[in-house]
Each structure stands twice: as structure tokens, then as C-alpha cells.
Amino acid sequence: IVMAWKTPRIVEVSLA
Amino acid sequence: MSGVPRFAPGVRLQEDRARGRWIVMAPERMFIPDEIALEILRLVDGVRDEAAIVAALAETFAAPAEVIAADVRMMLDDLTAKGALRDG
């Protein structure tokens, strides 16, 4: 199935 | 990043079943990808090079390959700079 593309996002979380 | 991306030692993509999401676990931190970033990370297998990753995504997503390539490059470069990926 062709899906819409959007700019990928990643959230970085400090485990500390 | 233009070669074959792979996860750095001690870094892995894993399912966080308690919260119903996938995360990249790294020493002392984690990365939470959105659904598009996750699709890219699933293709980081240490075998596919960046061009192969873009080609696979272009089959699934309705966007020009050059747009996908630019976004993939930016994301992989960012994760490489943060030590989560390496250019194998």
C-alpha cells in the first residue's frame, strides 16, 4: 500500500 | 553517511511493548522514532546501503525518490553524529 511520506522525526531521551 | 549504515555497538532497535512503540536503545539514552523514522530504521540491517534503503522506501511511499533520499540522508547523518549509527 502506498503511504504518504513526511519528514522523519526522532526524539532523543536521556535515560538518566 | 553514504555507505552501509549499521547500529553502533550497544545500540539496538527494540519494541517497547509496555508503551506500544519501538525505540532505539543506546547507552544512557534512547531514541523514539515516529512511524516514518521507524520504517527507515527497520531497513538498517548492516547489508543495505543508503541507496538500497531509499529504493525500498520509494516502493512504499508516495514521494519523489530525491525527497526520500534527502530525508533519509539527514536522519542517518543525525543518528551517526549522535553515535547511534556508524557507516560500516
Coordinates of C-alpha atoms in Angstrom, one line a residue:
Chain A
I1 CA 0.0 0.0 0.0
V2 CA 1.4 3.4 -0.9
M3 CA 1.6 5.6 2.1
A4 CA 2.2 9.3 2.4
W5 CA 5.7 10.4 3.1
K6 CA 6.7 13.0 5.7
T7 CA 10.0 14.1 7.1
P8 CA 11.1 11.6 9.8
R9 CA 11.3 12.7 13.4
I10 CA 13.2 11.2 16.3
V11 CA 13.0 12.3 19.9
E12 CA 16.1 11.7 22.0
V13 CA 15.6 10.9 25.7
S14 CA 18.3 10.8 28.3
L15 CA 17.8 7.7 30.4
A16 CA 19.3 9.5 33.3
Chain B
M1 CA 26.8 8.7 5.5
S2 CA 26.8 7.1 2.1
G3 CA 27.9 3.6 2.7
V4 CA 26.2 0.8 4.6
P5 CA 24.6 2.1 7.8
R6 CA 24.6 -0.2 10.9
F7 CA 23.8 0.3 14.5
A8 CA 26.8 1.1 16.7
P9 CA 27.9 -1.4 19.3
G10 CA 25.5 -1.4 22.3
V11 CA 22.7 0.2 20.2
R12 CA 19.6 -1.7 19.0
L13 CA 16.1 -1.3 17.8
Q14 CA 13.6 -2.9 20.1
E15 CA 9.9 -3.0 20.8
D16 CA 8.7 -1.2 24.0
R17 CA 5.6 -3.4 24.4
A18 CA 4.5 -1.7 27.6
R19 CA 4.1 1.6 25.7
G20 CA 3.2 0.1 22.3
R21 CA 6.1 1.7 20.4
W22 CA 9.6 1.0 19.0
I23 CA 12.7 2.6 20.4
V24 CA 16.4 2.7 19.7
M25 CA 18.2 1.8 22.9
A26 CA 21.6 3.3 23.3
P27 CA 23.9 3.6 26.4
E28 CA 22.4 6.2 28.8
R29 CA 19.8 7.3 26.3
M30 CA 17.1 6.2 23.9
F31 CA 15.6 7.5 20.6
I32 CA 11.9 7.4 19.9
P33 CA 11.2 7.4 16.2
D34 CA 7.9 8.4 14.6
E35 CA 6.4 5.9 12.1
I36 CA 8.4 7.2 9.1
A37 CA 11.7 7.1 11.0
L38 CA 10.8 3.6 12.2
E39 CA 10.4 2.4 8.6
I40 CA 13.8 3.7 7.8
L41 CA 15.4 2.1 10.9
R42 CA 13.8 -1.3 10.0
L43 CA 15.9 -1.2 6.8
V44 CA 19.1 -0.5 8.6
D45 CA 20.3 -4.1 8.6
G46 CA 24.1 -3.8 8.0
V47 CA 23.6 -5.1 4.5
R48 CA 21.6 -2.5 2.6
D49 CA 23.4 0.7 1.6
E50 CA 21.8 4.1 1.7
A51 CA 20.7 3.8 -1.9
A52 CA 19.0 0.5 -1.3
I53 CA 17.2 1.9 1.7
V54 CA 15.9 4.8 -0.4
A55 CA 14.8 2.4 -3.2
A56 CA 12.9 0.2 -0.8
L57 CA 11.1 3.3 0.7
A58 CA 10.3 4.7 -2.7
E59 CA 8.3 1.5 -3.4
T60 CA 6.2 2.0 -0.3
F61 CA 5.8 5.8 0.0
A62 CA 4.2 8.2 -2.4
A63 CA 7.0 10.8 -2.7
P64 CA 9.8 11.5 -5.2
A65 CA 12.9 9.4 -4.6
E66 CA 15.0 12.6 -4.2
V67 CA 12.8 13.8 -1.4
I68 CA 13.0 10.5 0.4
A69 CA 16.8 10.4 -0.2
A70 CA 17.3 13.8 1.3
D71 CA 15.3 13.0 4.4
V72 CA 17.0 9.6 4.8
R73 CA 20.4 11.2 4.5
M74 CA 19.6 13.8 7.1
M75 CA 18.2 11.3 9.6
L76 CA 21.1 8.8 9.2
D77 CA 23.7 11.6 9.4
D78 CA 22.0 12.9 12.6
L79 CA 22.0 9.5 14.2
T80 CA 25.6 8.9 13.1
A81 CA 26.6 12.2 14.7
K82 CA 24.9 11.1 17.9
G83 CA 26.7 7.8 17.9
A84 CA 23.7 5.6 17.4
L85 CA 24.7 4.5 13.9
R86 CA 28.0 4.0 12.1
D87 CA 28.9 3.9 8.5
G88 CA 30.0 0.3 8.1

